[in-house]
Amino acid sequence: MKLHVLLDELETARVALEGGATVVQWRLKDVPRVDVVERGRAARSLCARHGVPFVVNDDVEAALMLGADGVHLGRNDPGADAARSHGLMLGLSAASLDEARAADGRADYIGAGPVWATPSKPDADPPIGLDGLTDICAAVSTPVVAIGGIDAGNAAACIRAGAAGVAVIRAARDAVAVRRAIDAAL
């Protein structure tokens, strides 16, 4: 749970796994399901060889087709009940304390953020900052994974704020440094 990497191509998956990623989330936005599945097969296989959970973003059916370990659903994505009924690990997004409380107990982890502004998601909610992250972590019993603007320079602050882990997109290729920062904060 320490280091989630969100990615959309195999080479970044390889670099991130070799660098210490503990979860890989396959995130292809605005792509037909058939492409998500076709392009995800090699990444799924790579994760299996490394013994790292493979999670599909936003699409329970694609997760099932890929034999994924889990699915991460945004606030407006359907499928939480279907994911649970199929035994998938479930992550839910929360951009506020109220949303985190609503997700508490319904998921295996809560993706909280954005902690900081991020160019990876242009339609992201306003940043919650470390204070917002701290409040969420203190208010829920479900493990929290911080997301949004996180890199090796600020990952440790998220762990110190109470997060069980961090999720990175831009810093996925810098997994070694991010993982070192996380481990130093634990």
PDB file of C-alpha atoms in Angstrom:
ATOM      1  CA  MET A   1       0.000   0.000   0.000  1.00  0.00           C
ATOM      2  CA  LYS A   2       2.995   2.336   0.400  1.00  0.00           C
ATOM      3  CA  LEU A   3       3.596   3.366  -3.203  1.00  0.00           C
ATOM      4  CA  HIS A   4       0.823   3.314  -5.797  1.00  0.00           C
ATOM      5  CA  VAL A   5       1.910   4.214  -9.302  1.00  0.00           C
ATOM      6  CA  LEU A   6      -0.713   5.266 -11.821  1.00  0.00           C
ATOM      7  CA  LEU A   7       0.420   4.652 -15.351  1.00  0.00           C
ATOM      8  CA  ASP A   8      -0.627   3.901 -18.888  1.00  0.00           C
ATOM      9  CA  GLU A   9       2.292   2.129 -20.474  1.00  0.00           C
ATOM     10  CA  LEU A  10       4.471  -0.901 -19.916  1.00  0.00           C
ATOM     11  CA  GLU A  11       7.944   0.639 -19.706  1.00  0.00           C
ATOM     12  CA  THR A  12       6.928   2.970 -16.882  1.00  0.00           C
ATOM     13  CA  ALA A  13       5.397  -0.027 -15.111  1.00  0.00           C
ATOM     14  CA  ARG A  14       8.698  -1.886 -15.390  1.00  0.00           C
ATOM     15  CA  VAL A  15      10.724   1.062 -14.047  1.00  0.00           C
ATOM     16  CA  ALA A  16       8.262   1.661 -11.202  1.00  0.00           C
ATOM     17  CA  LEU A  17       8.163  -1.992 -10.158  1.00  0.00           C
ATOM     18  CA  GLU A  18      11.938  -2.231 -10.161  1.00  0.00           C
ATOM     19  CA  GLY A  19      11.983   0.975  -8.100  1.00  0.00           C
ATOM     20  CA  GLY A  20       9.749  -0.376  -5.349  1.00  0.00           C
ATOM     21  CA  ALA A  21       6.137   0.280  -6.368  1.00  0.00           C
ATOM     22  CA  THR A  22       3.757  -1.707  -4.171  1.00  0.00           C
ATOM     23  CA  VAL A  23       0.591  -1.249  -6.285  1.00  0.00           C
ATOM     24  CA  VAL A  24       0.219  -0.530 -10.007  1.00  0.00           C
ATOM     25  CA  GLN A  25      -2.925   1.229 -11.162  1.00  0.00           C
ATOM     26  CA  TRP A  26      -3.626   0.953 -14.879  1.00  0.00           C
ATOM     27  CA  ARG A  27      -5.070   4.357 -15.808  1.00  0.00           C
ATOM     28  CA  LEU A  28      -6.025   5.015 -19.401  1.00  0.00           C
ATOM     29  CA  LYS A  29      -8.457   7.917 -19.636  1.00  0.00           C
ATOM     30  CA  ASP A  30     -10.976   8.271 -22.478  1.00  0.00           C
ATOM     31  CA  VAL A  31      -9.925   4.989 -24.094  1.00  0.00           C
ATOM     32  CA  PRO A  32     -12.346   2.248 -25.138  1.00  0.00           C
ATOM     33  CA  ARG A  33     -12.471  -0.730 -22.778  1.00  0.00           C
ATOM     34  CA  VAL A  34     -11.088  -3.076 -25.434  1.00  0.00           C
ATOM     35  CA  ASP A  35      -7.937  -0.932 -25.627  1.00  0.00           C
ATOM     36  CA  VAL A  36      -7.632  -0.739 -21.834  1.00  0.00           C
ATOM     37  CA  VAL A  37      -7.727  -4.535 -21.706  1.00  0.00           C
ATOM     38  CA  GLU A  38      -5.505  -5.180 -24.704  1.00  0.00           C
ATOM     39  CA  ARG A  39      -2.840  -2.705 -23.610  1.00  0.00           C
ATOM     40  CA  GLY A  40      -3.113  -3.810 -19.974  1.00  0.00           C
ATOM     41  CA  ARG A  41      -2.349  -7.500 -20.441  1.00  0.00           C
ATOM     42  CA  ALA A  42       1.418  -7.138 -20.438  1.00  0.00           C
ATOM     43  CA  ALA A  43       1.340  -4.797 -17.437  1.00  0.00           C
ATOM     44  CA  ARG A  44      -0.901  -7.241 -15.564  1.00  0.00           C
ATOM     45  CA  SER A  45       1.541 -10.054 -16.302  1.00  0.00           C
ATOM     46  CA  LEU A  46       4.505  -7.946 -15.207  1.00  0.00           C
ATOM     47  CA  CYS A  47       2.799  -7.153 -11.900  1.00  0.00           C
ATOM     48  CA  ALA A  48       2.035 -10.828 -11.333  1.00  0.00           C
ATOM     49  CA  ARG A  49       5.701 -11.706 -11.870  1.00  0.00           C
ATOM     50  CA  HIS A  50       6.681  -9.071  -9.270  1.00  0.00           C
ATOM     51  CA  GLY A  51       3.952 -10.116  -6.829  1.00  0.00           C
ATOM     52  CA  VAL A  52       2.479  -6.588  -6.884  1.00  0.00           C
ATOM     53  CA  PRO A  53      -1.279  -5.927  -6.977  1.00  0.00           C
ATOM     54  CA  PHE A  54      -2.632  -4.690 -10.309  1.00  0.00           C
ATOM     55  CA  VAL A  55      -5.572  -2.286 -10.090  1.00  0.00           C
ATOM     56  CA  VAL A  56      -7.618  -0.902 -12.979  1.00  0.00           C
ATOM     57  CA  ASN A  57      -8.843   2.684 -12.864  1.00  0.00           C
ATOM     58  CA  ASP A  58     -12.569   3.442 -13.245  1.00  0.00           C
ATOM     59  CA  ASP A  59     -13.733   0.216 -14.942  1.00  0.00           C
ATOM     60  CA  VAL A  60     -14.849  -2.913 -13.081  1.00  0.00           C
ATOM     61  CA  GLU A  61     -15.493  -4.847 -16.306  1.00  0.00           C
ATOM     62  CA  ALA A  62     -11.989  -4.131 -17.619  1.00  0.00           C
ATOM     63  CA  ALA A  63     -10.568  -5.177 -14.242  1.00  0.00           C
ATOM     64  CA  LEU A  64     -12.424  -8.479 -14.442  1.00  0.00           C
ATOM     65  CA  MET A  65     -11.380  -9.063 -18.045  1.00  0.00           C
ATOM     66  CA  LEU A  66      -7.740  -8.486 -17.089  1.00  0.00           C
ATOM     67  CA  GLY A  67      -7.907 -10.668 -13.990  1.00  0.00           C
ATOM     68  CA  ALA A  68      -6.890  -7.610 -11.986  1.00  0.00           C
ATOM     69  CA  ASP A  69      -6.530  -7.666  -8.229  1.00  0.00           C
ATOM     70  CA  GLY A  70      -8.622  -4.557  -7.822  1.00  0.00           C
ATOM     71  CA  VAL A  71     -10.325  -1.489  -9.181  1.00  0.00           C
ATOM     72  CA  HIS A  72     -10.142   2.166  -8.194  1.00  0.00           C
ATOM     73  CA  LEU A  73     -13.349   4.135  -8.633  1.00  0.00           C
ATOM     74  CA  GLY A  74     -13.799   7.870  -8.691  1.00  0.00           C
ATOM     75  CA  ARG A  75     -16.621   9.540  -6.825  1.00  0.00           C
ATOM     76  CA  ASN A  76     -19.014   9.265  -9.762  1.00  0.00           C
ATOM     77  CA  ASP A  77     -17.932   5.880 -11.103  1.00  0.00           C
ATOM     78  CA  PRO A  78     -20.393   3.010 -10.795  1.00  0.00           C
ATOM     79  CA  GLY A  79     -19.430  -0.497  -9.810  1.00  0.00           C
ATOM     80  CA  ALA A  80     -18.458  -0.592  -6.129  1.00  0.00           C
ATOM     81  CA  ASP A  81     -20.995  -3.327  -5.383  1.00  0.00           C
ATOM     82  CA  ALA A  82     -19.946  -5.316  -8.457  1.00  0.00           C
ATOM     83  CA  ALA A  83     -16.289  -5.007  -7.474  1.00  0.00           C
ATOM     84  CA  ARG A  84     -17.043  -6.310  -4.003  1.00  0.00           C
ATOM     85  CA  SER A  85     -19.196  -9.165  -5.294  1.00  0.00           C
ATOM     86  CA  HIS A  86     -16.296 -10.312  -7.486  1.00  0.00           C
ATOM     87  CA  GLY A  87     -13.769 -10.086  -4.643  1.00  0.00           C
ATOM     88  CA  LEU A  88     -11.798  -7.196  -6.115  1.00  0.00           C
ATOM     89  CA  MET A  89      -9.763  -4.904  -3.913  1.00  0.00           C
ATOM     90  CA  LEU A  90     -11.623  -1.585  -3.980  1.00  0.00           C
ATOM     91  CA  GLY A  91     -10.219   1.917  -3.829  1.00  0.00           C
ATOM     92  CA  LEU A  92     -12.488   4.954  -3.691  1.00  0.00           C
ATOM     93  CA  SER A  93     -11.583   8.589  -4.295  1.00  0.00           C
ATOM     94  CA  ALA A  94     -12.309  11.386  -1.842  1.00  0.00           C
ATOM     95  CA  ALA A  95     -11.614  15.085  -2.288  1.00  0.00           C
ATOM     96  CA  SER A  96     -13.032  16.200   1.050  1.00  0.00           C
ATOM     97  CA  LEU A  97     -13.515  15.089   4.615  1.00  0.00           C
ATOM     98  CA  ASP A  98     -17.214  14.382   3.995  1.00  0.00           C
ATOM     99  CA  GLU A  99     -16.424  12.214   0.971  1.00  0.00           C
ATOM    100  CA  ALA A 100     -13.773  10.311   2.917  1.00  0.00           C
ATOM    101  CA  ARG A 101     -16.217   9.650   5.730  1.00  0.00           C
ATOM    102  CA  ALA A 102     -18.787   8.414   3.191  1.00  0.00           C
ATOM    103  CA  ALA A 103     -16.196   6.004   1.718  1.00  0.00           C
ATOM    104  CA  ASP A 104     -14.943   4.802   5.119  1.00  0.00           C
ATOM    105  CA  GLY A 105     -15.635   1.116   5.593  1.00  0.00           C
ATOM    106  CA  ARG A 106     -16.801   0.682   1.987  1.00  0.00           C
ATOM    107  CA  ALA A 107     -13.333   0.377   0.457  1.00  0.00           C
ATOM    108  CA  ASP A 108      -9.971  -1.248   1.045  1.00  0.00           C
ATOM    109  CA  TYR A 109      -8.334   2.164   0.718  1.00  0.00           C
ATOM    110  CA  ILE A 110      -9.341   5.760   0.132  1.00  0.00           C
ATOM    111  CA  GLY A 111      -7.454   7.835  -2.433  1.00  0.00           C
ATOM    112  CA  ALA A 112      -7.487  11.292  -0.820  1.00  0.00           C
ATOM    113  CA  GLY A 113      -6.636  14.441  -2.686  1.00  0.00           C
ATOM    114  CA  PRO A 114      -5.439  16.209  -4.554  1.00  0.00           C
ATOM    115  CA  VAL A 115      -3.073  17.117  -1.757  1.00  0.00           C
ATOM    116  CA  TRP A 116      -1.346  19.649  -4.008  1.00  0.00           C
ATOM    117  CA  ALA A 117      -2.164  21.008  -7.461  1.00  0.00           C
ATOM    118  CA  THR A 118      -1.302  18.596 -10.239  1.00  0.00           C
ATOM    119  CA  PRO A 119      -1.066  18.913 -14.014  1.00  0.00           C
ATOM    120  CA  SER A 120      -1.888  15.186 -14.362  1.00  0.00           C
ATOM    121  CA  LYS A 121      -5.592  15.814 -13.774  1.00  0.00           C
ATOM    122  CA  PRO A 122      -6.743  19.148 -15.192  1.00  0.00           C
ATOM    123  CA  ASP A 123     -10.276  18.748 -13.787  1.00  0.00           C
ATOM    124  CA  ALA A 124      -9.075  17.973 -10.249  1.00  0.00           C
ATOM    125  CA  ASP A 125     -10.764  19.492  -7.228  1.00  0.00           C
ATOM    126  CA  PRO A 126      -8.967  22.244  -5.294  1.00  0.00           C
ATOM    127  CA  PRO A 127      -5.995  20.940  -3.279  1.00  0.00           C
ATOM    128  CA  ILE A 128      -6.745  19.800   0.275  1.00  0.00           C
ATOM    129  CA  GLY A 129      -3.183  20.429   1.469  1.00  0.00           C
ATOM    130  CA  LEU A 130      -1.469  18.583   4.289  1.00  0.00           C
ATOM    131  CA  ASP A 131      -4.020  19.893   6.793  1.00  0.00           C
ATOM    132  CA  GLY A 132      -6.892  18.388   4.784  1.00  0.00           C
ATOM    133  CA  LEU A 133      -4.993  15.122   4.418  1.00  0.00           C
ATOM    134  CA  THR A 134      -4.302  15.034   8.164  1.00  0.00           C
ATOM    135  CA  ASP A 135      -7.987  15.621   8.913  1.00  0.00           C
ATOM    136  CA  ILE A 136      -9.069  12.829   6.566  1.00  0.00           C
ATOM    137  CA  CYS A 137      -6.521  10.358   7.950  1.00  0.00           C
ATOM    138  CA  ALA A 138      -7.638  11.111  11.511  1.00  0.00           C
ATOM    139  CA  ALA A 139     -11.339  10.771  10.689  1.00  0.00           C
ATOM    140  CA  VAL A 140     -11.413   7.381   8.932  1.00  0.00           C
ATOM    141  CA  SER A 141     -10.374   3.851   9.791  1.00  0.00           C
ATOM    142  CA  THR A 142      -9.804   2.843   6.150  1.00  0.00           C
ATOM    143  CA  PRO A 143      -6.179   3.245   4.995  1.00  0.00           C
ATOM    144  CA  VAL A 144      -5.637   6.503   3.126  1.00  0.00           C
ATOM    145  CA  VAL A 145      -3.455   6.862   0.037  1.00  0.00           C
ATOM    146  CA  ALA A 146      -2.548  10.484  -0.675  1.00  0.00           C
ATOM    147  CA  ILE A 147      -2.633  11.625  -4.293  1.00  0.00           C
ATOM    148  CA  GLY A 148      -2.069  14.836  -6.185  1.00  0.00           C
ATOM    149  CA  GLY A 149       1.220  16.607  -6.822  1.00  0.00           C
ATOM    150  CA  ILE A 150       3.236  14.047  -4.878  1.00  0.00           C
ATOM    151  CA  ASP A 151       6.888  13.329  -5.581  1.00  0.00           C
ATOM    152  CA  ALA A 152      10.053  12.341  -3.717  1.00  0.00           C
ATOM    153  CA  GLY A 153      10.282  15.793  -2.150  1.00  0.00           C
ATOM    154  CA  ASN A 154       6.911  15.704  -0.397  1.00  0.00           C
ATOM    155  CA  ALA A 155       5.936  12.035  -0.073  1.00  0.00           C
ATOM    156  CA  ALA A 156       7.295  11.768   3.472  1.00  0.00           C
ATOM    157  CA  ALA A 157       5.101  14.680   4.584  1.00  0.00           C
ATOM    158  CA  CYS A 158       2.046  12.730   3.445  1.00  0.00           C
ATOM    159  CA  ILE A 159       3.118   9.699   5.489  1.00  0.00           C
ATOM    160  CA  ARG A 160       3.739  11.898   8.529  1.00  0.00           C
ATOM    161  CA  ALA A 161       0.227  13.343   8.030  1.00  0.00           C
ATOM    162  CA  GLY A 162      -1.151   9.838   8.565  1.00  0.00           C
ATOM    163  CA  ALA A 163      -1.402   8.410   5.050  1.00  0.00           C
ATOM    164  CA  ALA A 164      -0.696   4.698   4.654  1.00  0.00           C
ATOM    165  CA  GLY A 165       0.838   5.425   1.274  1.00  0.00           C
ATOM    166  CA  VAL A 166       1.078   7.789  -1.654  1.00  0.00           C
ATOM    167  CA  ALA A 167       0.026   7.594  -5.277  1.00  0.00           C
ATOM    168  CA  VAL A 168       2.102   9.141  -8.037  1.00  0.00           C
ATOM    169  CA  ILE A 169       1.677   9.696 -11.735  1.00  0.00           C
ATOM    170  CA  ARG A 170       4.440  12.043 -12.895  1.00  0.00           C
ATOM    171  CA  ALA A 171       6.881  10.602 -10.324  1.00  0.00           C
ATOM    172  CA  ALA A 172       6.263   6.963 -11.331  1.00  0.00           C
ATOM    173  CA  ARG A 173       9.609   6.802 -13.127  1.00  0.00           C
ATOM    174  CA  ASP A 174      11.261   8.121  -9.954  1.00  0.00           C
ATOM    175  CA  ALA A 175       9.856   5.308  -7.809  1.00  0.00           C
ATOM    176  CA  VAL A 176      13.210   4.581  -6.153  1.00  0.00           C
ATOM    177  CA  ALA A 177      13.431   8.089  -4.680  1.00  0.00           C
ATOM    178  CA  VAL A 178       9.762   8.197  -3.727  1.00  0.00           C
ATOM    179  CA  ARG A 179      10.008   4.822  -2.019  1.00  0.00           C
ATOM    180  CA  ARG A 180      13.113   5.937  -0.085  1.00  0.00           C
ATOM    181  CA  ALA A 181      11.266   9.024   1.137  1.00  0.00           C
ATOM    182  CA  ILE A 182       8.292   6.923   2.254  1.00  0.00           C
ATOM    183  CA  ASP A 183      10.459   4.367   4.013  1.00  0.00           C
ATOM    184  CA  ALA A 184      12.402   7.122   5.798  1.00  0.00           C
ATOM    185  CA  ALA A 185       9.136   8.569   7.137  1.00  0.00           C
ATOM    186  CA  LEU A 186       7.915   5.256   8.533  1.00  0.00           C
TER     187      LEU A 186
END
